[in-house]
């Protein structure tokens, strides 16, 4: 096939992309279309806003209107979605890691579930929740950066 078999050994030197390319592509392709549609819809909505019309009326170049005013506000829903999606990925993409037998948190969880290993299951769930909460905090900070009306106290 187009992808050579990857030995699962620490003693054999394998280029990183052999081990990462297909699982990463599998995870990215699932969300890429949704992120593109979300950004497009958000951008169309923002371009109809009054402040964009005002920026154009002031004579600002179209590149400035789009780049500085429209894109920053269009990114808010995209940042939310991507942040929450990354939170679920940090916890482990269980199906992808199991299919590719990629040694990650998701594969660890699937093996722990099949062997009824409760401490590992508990640890992975706690790890996932902590990662999710931390990424939610990062999304909140990005909100304050992207939207000047939102300020952190």
Coordinates of N, CA, C and O in Angstrom, one line a residue:
X1 N 0.8 -1.2 0.0 CA 0.0 0.0 0.0 C 0.9 1.3 0.0 O 2.1 1.2 0.0
X2 N 0.2 2.4 0.0 CA 1.0 3.7 0.0 C 1.7 4.0 1.3 O 2.6 4.8 1.3
X3 N 1.2 3.4 2.4 CA 1.8 3.6 3.7 C 2.6 2.4 4.2 O 2.0 1.4 4.3
X4 N 3.9 2.6 4.4 CA 4.7 1.4 4.8 C 4.3 1.0 6.2 O 3.9 1.9 7.0
X5 N 4.5 -0.3 6.6 CA 4.2 -0.7 7.9 C 5.2 0.0 8.9 O 6.3 0.2 8.6
X6 N 4.7 0.4 10.0 CA 5.5 1.1 11.0 C 5.9 0.2 12.2 O 5.0 -0.3 12.8
X7 N 7.2 -0.1 12.4 CA 7.5 -1.0 13.5 C 7.2 -0.2 14.8 O 7.5 1.0 14.9
X8 N 6.7 -0.9 15.8 CA 6.3 -0.3 17.1 C 7.4 -0.7 18.1 O 7.2 -1.5 19.0
X9 N 8.6 -0.1 17.9 CA 9.7 -0.4 18.7 C 10.5 0.9 18.9 O 10.7 1.7 18.0
X10 N 11.0 1.0 20.2 CA 11.8 2.2 20.4 C 13.3 2.0 19.9 O 14.0 2.9 19.9
X11 N 13.6 0.8 19.5 CA 15.0 0.5 19.1 C 15.2 0.8 17.6 O 16.3 1.0 17.1
X12 N 14.1 0.8 16.8 CA 14.1 1.1 15.4 C 13.8 2.6 15.1 O 12.8 3.1 15.6
X13 N 14.7 3.3 14.4 CA 14.5 4.7 14.1 C 13.5 4.8 13.0 O 13.8 4.3 11.9
X14 N 12.4 5.5 13.2 CA 11.4 5.7 12.1 C 11.1 7.2 12.0 O 11.0 7.8 13.0
X15 N 11.1 7.7 10.8 CA 10.7 9.1 10.7 C 9.4 9.4 11.3 O 8.4 8.6 11.2
X16 N 9.3 10.5 12.0 CA 8.1 10.8 12.8 C 6.8 10.9 11.9 O 5.7 10.5 12.4
X17 N 6.9 11.3 10.7 CA 5.7 11.4 9.9 C 5.1 10.0 9.5 O 3.9 10.0 9.3
X18 N 5.9 9.0 9.5 CA 5.3 7.6 9.3 C 4.3 7.3 10.4 O 3.3 6.7 10.2
X19 N 4.7 7.7 11.6 CA 3.9 7.3 12.8 C 2.7 8.2 13.0 O 1.7 7.8 13.6
X20 N 2.8 9.4 12.5 CA 1.8 10.5 12.9 C 0.9 10.9 11.7 O -0.2 11.3 11.9
X21 N 1.4 10.7 10.5 CA 0.7 11.3 9.3 C -0.8 10.8 9.2 O -1.7 11.6 9.1
X22 N -1.0 9.5 9.1 CA -2.3 9.0 8.9 C -3.3 9.2 10.0 O -4.4 9.7 9.8
X23 N -2.9 9.0 11.3 CA -3.9 9.3 12.4 C -4.2 10.8 12.4 O -5.3 11.2 12.7
X24 N -3.2 11.7 12.2 CA -3.4 13.1 12.3 C -4.3 13.6 11.1 O -5.3 14.4 11.3
X25 N -4.1 13.0 10.0 CA -5.0 13.3 8.8 C -6.4 12.9 9.1 O -7.4 13.6 8.8
X26 N -6.6 11.7 9.7 CA -7.9 11.2 10.0 C -8.6 12.1 10.9 O -9.8 12.4 10.7
X27 N -8.0 12.6 12.0 CA -8.6 13.5 12.9 C -8.9 14.8 12.3 O -9.9 15.4 12.6
X28 N -8.0 15.4 11.5 CA -8.1 16.7 11.0 C -9.2 16.8 9.9 O -10.0 17.8 9.9
X29 N -9.3 15.8 9.1 CA -10.3 15.8 8.0 C -11.7 15.8 8.6 O -12.6 16.4 8.0
X30 N -12.0 15.2 9.7 CA -13.3 15.1 10.3 C -13.8 16.6 10.6 O -14.9 16.9 10.3
X31 N -12.9 17.4 11.2 CA -13.3 18.7 11.7 C -13.1 19.8 10.7 O -13.7 20.9 10.8
X32 N -12.3 19.6 9.7 CA -11.9 20.7 8.8 C -13.1 21.3 8.0 O -13.2 22.5 7.9
X33 N -13.9 20.5 7.5 CA -15.1 21.0 6.8 C -16.0 21.8 7.7 O -16.5 22.9 7.3
X34 N -16.2 21.3 8.9 CA -17.1 22.1 9.8 C -16.5 23.4 10.2 O -17.2 24.4 10.3
X35 N -15.2 23.4 10.5 CA -14.5 24.7 10.8 C -14.6 25.7 9.6 O -14.9 26.9 9.8
X36 N -14.4 25.2 8.4 CA -14.5 26.0 7.2 C -15.9 26.6 7.1 O -16.1 27.8 6.8
X37 N -16.9 25.8 7.2 CA -18.3 26.3 7.1 C -18.6 27.3 8.3 O -19.3 28.3 8.0
X38 N -18.2 27.0 9.4 CA -18.4 27.9 10.6 C -17.7 29.2 10.3 O -18.4 30.3 10.6
X39 N -16.5 29.2 9.9 CA -15.8 30.5 9.6 C -16.5 31.3 8.5 O -16.6 32.5 8.5
X40 N -16.9 30.6 7.4 CA -17.6 31.2 6.3 C -18.9 31.9 6.8 O -19.2 33.0 6.5
X41 N -19.7 31.1 7.5 CA -21.0 31.7 8.0 C -20.8 32.9 8.9 O -21.5 33.9 8.8
X42 N -19.8 32.7 9.8 CA -19.5 33.8 10.7 C -19.0 35.1 10.0 O -19.4 36.2 10.3
X43 N -18.1 34.8 9.0 CA -17.6 36.0 8.2 C -18.7 36.7 7.4 O -18.7 37.9 7.4
X44 N -19.6 35.9 6.8 CA -20.7 36.5 6.1 C -21.6 37.4 7.0 O -22.1 38.5 6.6
X45 N -21.8 36.9 8.2 CA -22.6 37.6 9.2 C -21.9 38.9 9.6 O -22.5 40.0 9.7
X46 N -20.6 38.8 9.9 CA -19.8 40.0 10.3 C -19.7 41.0 9.2 O -19.8 42.2 9.5
X47 N -19.6 40.6 8.0 CA -19.4 41.6 6.9 C -20.7 42.4 6.7 O -20.6 43.5 6.1
X48 N -21.8 42.0 7.2 CA -23.1 42.8 7.1 C -23.2 43.7 8.3 O -24.2 44.4 8.4
X49 N -22.3 43.6 9.3 CA -22.4 44.4 10.5 C -22.2 45.9 10.3 O -21.5 46.3 9.3
X50 N -22.7 46.7 11.2 CA -22.6 48.2 11.0 C -21.2 48.7 11.1 O -20.8 49.6 10.4
X51 N -20.4 48.1 12.0 CA -19.0 48.6 12.2 C -18.2 48.3 11.0 O -17.2 49.1 10.7
X52 N -18.5 47.3 10.2 CA -17.7 47.0 9.0 C -18.1 48.1 7.9 O -17.3 48.6 7.2
X53 N -19.4 48.4 7.8 CA -19.9 49.4 6.9 C -19.3 50.8 7.3 O -18.8 51.5 6.4
X54 N -19.2 51.0 8.6 CA -18.6 52.3 9.0 C -17.1 52.4 8.7 O -16.6 53.4 8.2
X55 N -16.4 51.3 8.9 CA -14.9 51.2 8.5 C -14.7 51.5 7.0 O -13.8 52.2 6.6
X56 N -15.6 50.9 6.2 CA -15.5 51.1 4.8 C -15.8 52.6 4.4 O -15.2 53.2 3.6
X57 N -16.8 53.1 5.1 CA -17.2 54.5 4.9 C -16.1 55.5 5.3 O -16.0 56.6 4.7
X58 N -15.3 55.2 6.3 CA -14.2 56.0 6.7 C -13.1 56.0 5.7 O -12.1 56.8 5.8
X59 N -13.2 55.1 4.7 CA -12.2 55.1 3.6 C -11.0 54.1 3.9 O -10.0 54.2 3.3
X60 N -11.2 53.2 4.9 CA -10.1 52.3 5.2 C -10.0 51.3 4.0 O -10.9 51.0 3.4
X61 N -8.7 50.9 3.7 CA -8.5 49.9 2.6 C -9.3 48.6 3.0 O -9.4 48.2 4.1
X62 N -9.8 47.9 1.9 CA -10.5 46.7 2.1 C -9.8 45.6 2.9 O -10.3 44.9 3.7
X63 N -8.5 45.6 2.7 CA -7.6 44.6 3.4 C -7.7 44.9 4.9 O -7.7 44.0 5.7
X64 N -7.6 46.1 5.3 CA -7.7 46.5 6.7 C -9.1 46.2 7.3 O -9.2 45.7 8.4
X65 N -10.1 46.5 6.5 CA -11.5 46.2 7.0 C -11.7 44.7 7.2 O -12.2 44.3 8.3
X66 N -11.2 43.9 6.3 CA -11.4 42.5 6.4 C -10.5 41.9 7.5 O -10.9 41.2 8.4
X67 N -9.2 42.3 7.4 CA -8.2 41.7 8.4 C -8.3 42.2 9.8 O -8.3 41.4 10.7
X68 N -8.5 43.5 10.0 CA -8.5 44.0 11.4 C -9.9 43.9 12.0 O -10.0 43.7 13.2
X69 N -10.9 44.2 11.3 CA -12.3 44.2 11.9 C -13.1 43.0 11.7 O -13.6 42.5 12.7
X70 N -13.1 42.5 10.5 CA -14.0 41.3 10.2 C -13.5 40.0 10.7 O -14.2 39.3 11.4
X71 N -12.2 39.7 10.4 CA -11.7 38.4 10.8 C -11.6 38.2 12.3 O -12.0 37.1 12.8
X72 N -11.2 39.2 13.0 CA -11.1 39.1 14.5 C -12.5 38.7 15.1 O -12.6 37.8 16.0
X73 N -13.5 39.3 14.7 CA -14.9 39.0 15.2 C -15.4 37.7 14.7 O -16.2 37.1 15.3
X74 N -15.0 37.4 13.5 CA -15.5 36.1 12.9 C -14.8 34.9 13.6 O -15.4 33.8 13.6
X75 N -13.7 35.1 14.2 CA -13.0 34.0 14.8 C -13.6 33.5 16.1 O -13.3 32.5 16.6
X76 N -14.5 34.3 16.7 CA -15.0 34.0 18.1 C -15.7 32.6 18.1 O -15.3 31.8 18.9
X77 N -16.7 32.3 17.2 CA -17.3 31.0 17.2 C -16.3 29.9 16.8 O -16.3 28.8 17.3
X78 N -15.4 30.2 15.9 CA -14.4 29.2 15.5 C -13.5 28.8 16.6 O -13.1 27.7 16.9
X79 N -13.0 29.8 17.4 CA -12.1 29.6 18.6 C -12.9 28.7 19.6 O -12.3 27.8 20.1
X80 N -14.1 29.0 19.8 CA -14.9 28.2 20.7 C -14.9 26.7 20.3 O -14.6 25.8 21.0
X81 N -15.3 26.5 19.0 CA -15.4 25.1 18.5 C -14.1 24.4 18.5 O -14.0 23.3 19.0
X82 N -13.0 25.1 18.0 CA -11.7 24.4 18.0 C -11.2 24.1 19.4 O -10.6 23.1 19.6
X83 N -11.4 25.1 20.3 CA -11.0 24.8 21.7 C -11.6 23.6 22.3 O -11.0 22.8 23.0
X84 N -12.9 23.5 22.1 CA -13.6 22.4 22.7 C -13.3 21.1 22.0 O -13.2 20.0 22.6
X85 N -13.1 21.2 20.7 CA -12.7 20.0 19.9 C -11.3 19.5 20.4 O -11.1 18.3 20.6
X86 N -10.3 20.4 20.6 CA -9.0 20.1 21.0 C -9.1 19.5 22.4 O -8.3 18.6 22.8
X87 N -10.0 20.0 23.2 CA -10.2 19.4 24.6 C -10.6 17.9 24.5 O -10.1 17.1 25.3
X88 N -11.4 17.6 23.6 CA -11.8 16.2 23.4 C -10.6 15.4 22.8 O -10.5 14.2 23.1
X89 N -9.8 16.0 22.0 CA -8.7 15.3 21.4 C -7.6 15.0 22.4 O -6.9 14.0 22.4
X90 N -7.4 16.0 23.3 CA -6.4 15.8 24.4 C -6.7 14.6 25.2 O -5.8 13.8 25.6
X91 N -8.0 14.4 25.5 CA -8.4 13.2 26.2 C -8.2 11.9 25.5 O -8.2 10.9 26.1
X92 N -7.9 12.0 24.3 CA -7.6 10.8 23.5 C -8.7 10.5 22.4 O -9.8 10.5 22.7
X93 N -8.2 10.5 21.2 CA -9.1 10.1 20.1 C -9.2 8.6 20.2 O -8.4 7.9 19.5
X94 N -10.1 8.0 20.9 CA -10.2 6.6 21.2 C -10.2 5.7 20.0 O -9.4 4.8 19.8
X95 N -11.1 6.1 19.1 CA -11.3 5.2 17.9 C -10.1 5.3 17.0 O -9.6 4.2 16.5
X96 N -9.6 6.5 16.7 CA -8.4 6.6 15.8 C -7.2 5.9 16.4 O -6.5 5.2 15.7
X97 N -6.9 6.1 17.7 CA -5.8 5.5 18.3 C -5.9 4.0 18.3 O -4.9 3.3 18.2
X98 N -7.1 3.5 18.5 CA -7.3 2.1 18.6 C -7.2 1.4 17.2 O -6.5 0.4 17.1
X99 N -7.7 2.1 16.2 CA -7.6 1.6 14.8 C -6.2 1.5 14.4 O -5.7 0.5 13.8
X100 N -5.4 2.6 14.6 CA -4.0 2.7 14.2 C -3.1 2.1 15.2 O -1.9 2.1 15.0
X101 N -3.6 1.6 16.3 CA -2.8 1.1 17.4 C -1.6 2.1 17.8 O -0.5 1.7 17.9
X102 N -2.0 3.3 17.9 CA -1.1 4.4 18.2 C -1.1 4.5 19.7 O -2.2 4.7 20.4
X103 N 0.0 4.5 20.4 CA 0.1 4.5 21.8 C -0.2 5.9 22.4 O 0.7 6.7 22.5
X104 N -1.4 6.1 22.6 CA -1.9 7.4 23.2 C -2.8 7.2 24.3 O -3.1 6.0 24.7
X105 N -3.4 8.2 24.8 CA -4.3 8.2 25.9 C -5.6 7.4 25.5 O -6.2 6.6 26.3
X106 N -6.1 7.6 24.3 CA -7.3 6.9 23.8 C -7.1 5.4 23.7 O -8.0 4.6 24.1
X107 N -5.9 5.0 23.2 CA -5.6 3.6 23.1 C -5.5 3.0 24.5 O -6.0 1.9 24.8
X108 N -4.9 3.7 25.4 CA -4.7 3.3 26.8 C -6.1 3.1 27.4 O -6.4 2.1 28.1
X109 N -7.0 4.0 27.2 CA -8.4 3.9 27.7 C -9.1 2.7 27.1 O -9.8 2.0 27.8
X110 N -9.0 2.5 25.8 CA -9.7 1.4 25.2 C -9.2 0.1 25.8 O -10.0 -0.9 26.0
X111 N -7.9 -0.1 26.0 CA -7.3 -1.3 26.6 C -7.8 -1.4 28.0 O -8.1 -2.5 28.5
X112 N -7.8 -0.3 28.8 CA -8.3 -0.3 30.2 C -9.7 -0.8 30.3 O -10.1 -1.5 31.2
X113 N -10.5 -0.3 29.3 CA -12.0 -0.7 29.3 C -12.1 -2.2 29.0 O -12.9 -2.9 29.7
X114 N -11.4 -2.7 28.1 CA -11.5 -4.1 27.7 C -11.0 -5.0 28.8 O -11.4 -6.2 29.0
X115 N -10.0 -4.5 29.6 CA -9.5 -5.4 30.7 C -10.1 -5.0 32.1 O -9.6 -5.5 33.1
X116 N -11.1 -4.1 32.1 CA -11.7 -3.7 33.4 C -10.8 -3.1 34.4 O -10.8 -3.4 35.6
X117 N -9.9 -2.3 33.9 CA -8.9 -1.7 34.8 C -9.4 -0.3 35.3 O -9.2 0.7 34.7
X118 N -10.1 -0.3 36.4 CA -10.8 0.9 36.9 C -9.9 2.0 37.3 O -10.2 3.2 37.0
X119 N -8.7 1.8 37.9 CA -7.8 2.9 38.2 C -7.3 3.7 36.9 O -7.3 4.9 36.9
X120 N -7.0 3.0 35.9 CA -6.6 3.6 34.6 C -7.8 4.4 34.0 O -7.6 5.5 33.6
X121 N -9.0 3.8 34.0 CA -10.1 4.5 33.5 C -10.4 5.8 34.3 O -10.6 6.8 33.7
X122 N -10.3 5.7 35.6 CA -10.5 6.9 36.4 C -9.4 8.0 36.1 O -9.8 9.2 36.0
X123 N -8.2 7.5 36.0 CA -7.1 8.5 35.7 C -7.3 9.2 34.4 O -7.1 10.4 34.3
X124 N -7.7 8.4 33.4 CA -7.9 9.0 32.0 C -9.0 10.0 32.0 O -9.0 11.0 31.4
X125 N -10.1 9.6 32.7 CA -11.3 10.5 32.8 C -10.9 11.8 33.5 O -11.2 12.9 33.1
X126 N -10.2 11.7 34.6 CA -9.7 12.9 35.3 C -8.8 13.8 34.5 O -8.9 15.0 34.4
X127 N -7.9 13.1 33.8 CA -7.0 13.8 32.9 C -7.7 14.5 31.8 O -7.4 15.7 31.4
X128 N -8.7 13.9 31.2 CA -9.5 14.5 30.1 C -10.3 15.7 30.7 O -10.3 16.7 30.0
X129 N -10.9 15.6 31.8 CA -11.6 16.7 32.4 C -10.7 17.9 32.7 O -11.0 19.0 32.4
X130 N -9.5 17.6 33.3 CA -8.6 18.7 33.5 C -8.1 19.4 32.2 O -8.1 20.6 32.1
X131 N -7.8 18.6 31.2 CA -7.4 19.2 29.9 C -8.5 20.0 29.3 O -8.3 21.1 28.8
X132 N -9.8 19.5 29.4 CA -10.9 20.2 28.9 C -11.1 21.5 29.6 O -11.4 22.6 28.9
X133 N -11.0 21.6 30.9 CA -11.2 22.8 31.7 C -10.1 23.8 31.3 O -10.3 25.0 31.1
X134 N -8.8 23.3 31.2 CA -7.7 24.2 30.9 C -7.9 24.8 29.5 O -7.6 26.0 29.3
X135 N -8.3 24.0 28.5 CA -8.5 24.5 27.2 C -9.7 25.5 27.2 O -9.7 26.5 26.4
X136 N -10.7 25.3 28.0 CA -11.8 26.2 28.1 C -11.3 27.6 28.6 O -11.7 28.6 28.2
X137 N -10.4 27.5 29.6 CA -9.8 28.8 30.1 C -9.0 29.5 29.0 O -9.0 30.7 28.9
X138 N -8.2 28.7 28.2 CA -7.5 29.3 27.1 C -8.4 30.0 26.1 O -8.2 31.1 25.6
X139 N -9.6 29.3 25.8 CA -10.6 29.9 24.9 C -11.1 31.2 25.5 O -11.2 32.2 24.8
X140 N -11.3 31.3 26.8 CA -11.8 32.5 27.4 C -10.8 33.6 27.3 O -11.1 34.8 27.0
X141 N -9.5 33.3 27.5 CA -8.5 34.3 27.3 C -8.4 34.8 25.9 O -8.2 36.0 25.6
X142 N -8.5 33.9 24.9 CA -8.5 34.3 23.5 C -9.7 35.1 23.2 O -9.6 36.0 22.4
X143 N -10.8 34.9 23.8 CA -12.0 35.8 23.6 C -11.6 37.2 24.0 O -12.0 38.1 23.3
X144 N -11.0 37.3 25.2 CA -10.7 38.7 25.7 C -9.7 39.4 24.7 O -9.7 40.6 24.5
X145 N -8.8 38.6 24.1 CA -7.8 39.1 23.2 C -8.5 39.5 21.8 O -8.2 40.6 21.3
X146 N -9.4 38.7 21.3 CA -10.1 38.9 20.1 C -11.1 40.0 20.1 O -11.3 40.7 19.2
X147 N -11.9 40.0 21.2 CA -13.0 41.0 21.3 C -12.7 42.0 22.4 O -12.7 41.7 23.6
X148 N -12.4 43.2 22.1 CA -12.0 44.2 23.1 C -13.1 44.6 24.1 O -12.9 45.1 25.1
X149 N -14.4 44.2 23.7 CA -15.5 44.5 24.6 C -15.4 43.6 25.8 O -16.0 43.9 26.9
X150 N -14.8 42.4 25.7 CA -14.7 41.5 26.8 C -13.4 41.7 27.5 O -12.3 41.7 26.9
X151 N -13.4 41.9 28.8 CA -12.2 42.1 29.6 C -12.2 41.2 30.8 O -13.2 41.0 31.4
X152 N -11.0 40.7 31.1 CA -10.9 39.8 32.3 C -10.6 40.6 33.5 O -9.7 41.5 33.4
X153 N -11.2 40.4 34.6 CA -11.0 41.1 35.8 C -10.2 40.3 36.8 O -10.4 39.2 37.0

